[in-house]
Amino acid sequence: MIEQNLKKLLEEKVTLDIEGIDRLYLNAYQPMLQTGGGVSAFFKQYRGAVVASTVLMAPMSKAFVQEIEQSAKGNNLDMVRFHKGQRKDDETKKRLKNFDRWEGMLYIGVAQEKFNSFRTTNKRNPETGASYPWLYRSTVMCNQYF
């Protein structure tokens, strides 16, 4: 009797609300690119740069973003730019209501978020006075694509 009452109580009085949307995150972790020396080696040894500088990242980033935009256009996907405080889950729920396929991409989201990255500054050799570039970590605001 207690078992039946508990079952009835759960059915009538308890609701389950799940606020979760399935997402796919593609994060690449490169241990050698986590230090200034590793970033310097990447640009000098693999990219053929004479001097390592974060300025060299811009063309790579622009090409990557261009590929994302072309992929969105080719697959008829909207690029949704999120503003500060705008909830990504709310946008996704709204779009899921009209999504009639079993699987697929809804949209590509773009949001500015804090990110730990490298920057370049100039330092001077105390003995010679010659300047040289120095890579250091800093928090930056940059676009994240998802």
PDB file of C-alpha atoms in Angstrom:
ATOM      1  CA  MET A   1       0.000   0.000   0.000  1.00  0.00           C
ATOM      2  CA  ILE A   2       2.793   2.450   0.842  1.00  0.00           C
ATOM      3  CA  GLU A   3       4.529   1.641  -2.447  1.00  0.00           C
ATOM      4  CA  GLN A   4       1.373   2.485  -4.433  1.00  0.00           C
ATOM      5  CA  ASN A   5       0.845   5.718  -2.513  1.00  0.00           C
ATOM      6  CA  LEU A   6       4.443   6.787  -3.099  1.00  0.00           C
ATOM      7  CA  LYS A   7       4.119   6.088  -6.814  1.00  0.00           C
ATOM      8  CA  LYS A   8       0.869   8.059  -6.973  1.00  0.00           C
ATOM      9  CA  LEU A   9       2.401  10.914  -4.961  1.00  0.00           C
ATOM     10  CA  LEU A  10       5.404  11.117  -7.294  1.00  0.00           C
ATOM     11  CA  GLU A  11       3.199  11.107 -10.401  1.00  0.00           C
ATOM     12  CA  GLU A  12       0.857  13.793  -9.099  1.00  0.00           C
ATOM     13  CA  LYS A  13       3.162  16.121  -7.143  1.00  0.00           C
ATOM     14  CA  VAL A  14       6.704  15.885  -8.543  1.00  0.00           C
ATOM     15  CA  THR A  15       7.865  17.450 -11.763  1.00  0.00           C
ATOM     16  CA  LEU A  16      11.249  17.167 -13.394  1.00  0.00           C
ATOM     17  CA  ASP A  17      12.628  20.146 -15.254  1.00  0.00           C
ATOM     18  CA  ILE A  18      15.853  19.743 -17.189  1.00  0.00           C
ATOM     19  CA  GLU A  19      17.647  22.853 -18.417  1.00  0.00           C
ATOM     20  CA  GLY A  20      20.262  21.337 -20.645  1.00  0.00           C
ATOM     21  CA  ILE A  21      20.853  21.466 -24.361  1.00  0.00           C
ATOM     22  CA  ASP A  22      23.107  19.025 -26.168  1.00  0.00           C
ATOM     23  CA  ARG A  23      26.161  20.793 -27.543  1.00  0.00           C
ATOM     24  CA  LEU A  24      29.357  19.801 -29.225  1.00  0.00           C
ATOM     25  CA  TYR A  25      32.509  21.524 -28.060  1.00  0.00           C
ATOM     26  CA  LEU A  26      35.679  21.081 -30.043  1.00  0.00           C
ATOM     27  CA  ASN A  27      38.615  22.185 -27.948  1.00  0.00           C
ATOM     28  CA  ALA A  28      42.173  21.514 -28.999  1.00  0.00           C
ATOM     29  CA  TYR A  29      44.848  21.385 -26.325  1.00  0.00           C
ATOM     30  CA  GLN A  30      48.409  21.779 -27.507  1.00  0.00           C
ATOM     31  CA  PRO A  31      50.824  21.502 -24.557  1.00  0.00           C
ATOM     32  CA  MET A  32      53.660  23.198 -26.463  1.00  0.00           C
ATOM     33  CA  LEU A  33      51.491  26.269 -27.089  1.00  0.00           C
ATOM     34  CA  GLN A  34      50.863  26.869 -23.377  1.00  0.00           C
ATOM     35  CA  THR A  35      54.169  28.686 -22.830  1.00  0.00           C
ATOM     36  CA  GLY A  36      55.788  31.704 -24.445  1.00  0.00           C
ATOM     37  CA  GLY A  37      58.718  29.531 -25.520  1.00  0.00           C
ATOM     38  CA  GLY A  38      56.393  27.047 -27.187  1.00  0.00           C
ATOM     39  CA  VAL A  39      54.528  29.793 -29.052  1.00  0.00           C
ATOM     40  CA  SER A  40      57.851  31.295 -30.127  1.00  0.00           C
ATOM     41  CA  ALA A  41      59.067  27.914 -31.402  1.00  0.00           C
ATOM     42  CA  PHE A  42      55.801  27.402 -33.314  1.00  0.00           C
ATOM     43  CA  PHE A  43      56.135  30.678 -35.212  1.00  0.00           C
ATOM     44  CA  LYS A  44      59.873  30.398 -35.823  1.00  0.00           C
ATOM     45  CA  GLN A  45      60.243  26.687 -36.579  1.00  0.00           C
ATOM     46  CA  TYR A  46      56.876  25.788 -38.124  1.00  0.00           C
ATOM     47  CA  ARG A  47      55.733  29.067 -39.647  1.00  0.00           C
ATOM     48  CA  GLY A  48      59.198  30.306 -40.696  1.00  0.00           C
ATOM     49  CA  ALA A  49      59.014  33.642 -38.865  1.00  0.00           C
ATOM     50  CA  VAL A  50      62.244  35.478 -38.102  1.00  0.00           C
ATOM     51  CA  VAL A  51      60.775  36.987 -34.923  1.00  0.00           C
ATOM     52  CA  ALA A  52      57.951  35.492 -32.859  1.00  0.00           C
ATOM     53  CA  SER A  53      55.110  37.950 -32.351  1.00  0.00           C
ATOM     54  CA  THR A  54      51.408  37.627 -31.639  1.00  0.00           C
ATOM     55  CA  VAL A  55      50.813  39.812 -34.712  1.00  0.00           C
ATOM     56  CA  LEU A  56      51.390  36.590 -36.668  1.00  0.00           C
ATOM     57  CA  MET A  57      48.236  35.081 -35.131  1.00  0.00           C
ATOM     58  CA  ALA A  58      45.881  37.553 -36.838  1.00  0.00           C
ATOM     59  CA  PRO A  59      46.101  36.111 -40.386  1.00  0.00           C
ATOM     60  CA  MET A  60      45.579  32.592 -39.030  1.00  0.00           C
ATOM     61  CA  SER A  61      42.572  33.704 -36.974  1.00  0.00           C
ATOM     62  CA  LYS A  62      41.046  35.647 -39.875  1.00  0.00           C
ATOM     63  CA  ALA A  63      41.398  32.642 -42.199  1.00  0.00           C
ATOM     64  CA  PHE A  64      39.786  30.377 -39.583  1.00  0.00           C
ATOM     65  CA  VAL A  65      36.837  32.754 -39.108  1.00  0.00           C
ATOM     66  CA  GLN A  66      36.428  33.044 -42.885  1.00  0.00           C
ATOM     67  CA  GLU A  67      36.214  29.240 -43.120  1.00  0.00           C
ATOM     68  CA  ILE A  68      33.555  29.170 -40.395  1.00  0.00           C
ATOM     69  CA  GLU A  69      31.514  31.846 -42.184  1.00  0.00           C
ATOM     70  CA  GLN A  70      31.811  30.036 -45.532  1.00  0.00           C
ATOM     71  CA  SER A  71      30.761  26.772 -43.898  1.00  0.00           C
ATOM     72  CA  ALA A  72      27.729  28.474 -42.334  1.00  0.00           C
ATOM     73  CA  LYS A  73      26.735  29.969 -45.674  1.00  0.00           C
ATOM     74  CA  GLY A  74      27.293  26.687 -47.544  1.00  0.00           C
ATOM     75  CA  ASN A  75      25.178  24.771 -45.025  1.00  0.00           C
ATOM     76  CA  ASN A  76      22.461  27.437 -44.785  1.00  0.00           C
ATOM     77  CA  LEU A  77      23.192  28.084 -41.096  1.00  0.00           C
ATOM     78  CA  ASP A  78      22.603  31.384 -39.332  1.00  0.00           C
ATOM     79  CA  MET A  79      25.504  33.062 -37.555  1.00  0.00           C
ATOM     80  CA  VAL A  80      24.018  34.274 -34.271  1.00  0.00           C
ATOM     81  CA  ARG A  81      26.023  36.973 -32.472  1.00  0.00           C
ATOM     82  CA  PHE A  82      25.289  36.985 -28.761  1.00  0.00           C
ATOM     83  CA  HIS A  83      25.377  40.132 -26.657  1.00  0.00           C
ATOM     84  CA  LYS A  84      26.502  40.395 -23.052  1.00  0.00           C
ATOM     85  CA  GLY A  85      23.923  38.786 -20.783  1.00  0.00           C
ATOM     86  CA  GLN A  86      22.039  37.077 -23.610  1.00  0.00           C
ATOM     87  CA  ARG A  87      21.423  33.404 -22.797  1.00  0.00           C
ATOM     88  CA  LYS A  88      22.545  30.937 -25.436  1.00  0.00           C
ATOM     89  CA  ASP A  89      20.131  28.313 -24.103  1.00  0.00           C
ATOM     90  CA  ASP A  90      17.159  30.629 -24.710  1.00  0.00           C
ATOM     91  CA  GLU A  91      18.142  31.133 -28.357  1.00  0.00           C
ATOM     92  CA  THR A  92      18.687  27.407 -28.800  1.00  0.00           C
ATOM     93  CA  LYS A  93      15.316  26.491 -27.272  1.00  0.00           C
ATOM     94  CA  LYS A  94      13.573  28.983 -29.565  1.00  0.00           C
ATOM     95  CA  ARG A  95      15.238  27.478 -32.626  1.00  0.00           C
ATOM     96  CA  LEU A  96      14.617  23.887 -31.533  1.00  0.00           C
ATOM     97  CA  LYS A  97      10.852  24.482 -31.680  1.00  0.00           C
ATOM     98  CA  ASN A  98      11.036  24.813 -35.487  1.00  0.00           C
ATOM     99  CA  PHE A  99      13.736  22.182 -36.023  1.00  0.00           C
ATOM    100  CA  ASP A 100      12.105  19.221 -37.764  1.00  0.00           C
ATOM    101  CA  ARG A 101      15.102  16.953 -38.366  1.00  0.00           C
ATOM    102  CA  TRP A 102      16.328  14.117 -36.170  1.00  0.00           C
ATOM    103  CA  GLU A 103      19.834  15.589 -35.995  1.00  0.00           C
ATOM    104  CA  GLY A 104      21.848  18.465 -37.387  1.00  0.00           C
ATOM    105  CA  MET A 105      23.155  21.904 -36.591  1.00  0.00           C
ATOM    106  CA  LEU A 106      20.792  24.692 -35.545  1.00  0.00           C
ATOM    107  CA  TYR A 107      23.144  27.635 -35.950  1.00  0.00           C
ATOM    108  CA  ILE A 108      26.685  28.816 -35.288  1.00  0.00           C
ATOM    109  CA  GLY A 109      26.959  31.048 -32.241  1.00  0.00           C
ATOM    110  CA  VAL A 110      29.475  33.828 -31.723  1.00  0.00           C
ATOM    111  CA  ALA A 111      30.057  35.405 -28.321  1.00  0.00           C
ATOM    112  CA  GLN A 112      32.787  37.573 -26.877  1.00  0.00           C
ATOM    113  CA  GLU A 113      34.227  35.938 -23.800  1.00  0.00           C
ATOM    114  CA  LYS A 114      37.290  36.296 -21.614  1.00  0.00           C
ATOM    115  CA  PHE A 115      40.136  34.174 -22.837  1.00  0.00           C
ATOM    116  CA  ASN A 116      43.701  33.625 -21.680  1.00  0.00           C
ATOM    117  CA  SER A 117      46.042  34.357 -24.582  1.00  0.00           C
ATOM    118  CA  PHE A 118      49.491  35.651 -25.435  1.00  0.00           C
ATOM    119  CA  ARG A 119      50.466  39.223 -26.199  1.00  0.00           C
ATOM    120  CA  THR A 120      53.738  40.750 -27.304  1.00  0.00           C
ATOM    121  CA  THR A 121      55.668  43.521 -25.610  1.00  0.00           C
ATOM    122  CA  ASN A 122      59.143  44.923 -26.217  1.00  0.00           C
ATOM    123  CA  LYS A 123      61.856  44.425 -23.638  1.00  0.00           C
ATOM    124  CA  ARG A 124      65.371  45.825 -23.604  1.00  0.00           C
ATOM    125  CA  ASN A 125      68.582  43.978 -22.993  1.00  0.00           C
ATOM    126  CA  PRO A 126      70.106  45.727 -19.940  1.00  0.00           C
ATOM    127  CA  GLU A 127      73.655  45.268 -21.253  1.00  0.00           C
ATOM    128  CA  THR A 128      73.221  46.281 -24.902  1.00  0.00           C
ATOM    129  CA  GLY A 129      70.035  48.334 -24.816  1.00  0.00           C
ATOM    130  CA  ALA A 130      68.744  46.388 -27.833  1.00  0.00           C
ATOM    131  CA  SER A 131      65.010  45.740 -27.836  1.00  0.00           C
ATOM    132  CA  TYR A 132      63.491  42.331 -28.389  1.00  0.00           C
ATOM    133  CA  PRO A 133      59.915  40.983 -28.457  1.00  0.00           C
ATOM    134  CA  TRP A 134      58.638  39.189 -25.368  1.00  0.00           C
ATOM    135  CA  LEU A 135      55.545  36.982 -25.245  1.00  0.00           C
ATOM    136  CA  TYR A 136      53.417  37.110 -22.100  1.00  0.00           C
ATOM    137  CA  ARG A 137      50.025  35.780 -21.014  1.00  0.00           C
ATOM    138  CA  SER A 138      47.091  38.107 -20.616  1.00  0.00           C
ATOM    139  CA  THR A 139      43.309  37.966 -20.381  1.00  0.00           C
ATOM    140  CA  VAL A 140      41.655  39.236 -23.555  1.00  0.00           C
ATOM    141  CA  MET A 141      38.108  39.512 -24.859  1.00  0.00           C
ATOM    142  CA  CYS A 142      37.764  37.545 -28.074  1.00  0.00           C
ATOM    143  CA  ASN A 143      35.078  35.864 -30.136  1.00  0.00           C
ATOM    144  CA  GLN A 144      34.296  32.266 -29.287  1.00  0.00           C
ATOM    145  CA  TYR A 145      32.495  30.187 -31.925  1.00  0.00           C
ATOM    146  CA  PHE A 146      30.168  27.351 -30.998  1.00  0.00           C
TER     147      PHE A 146
END
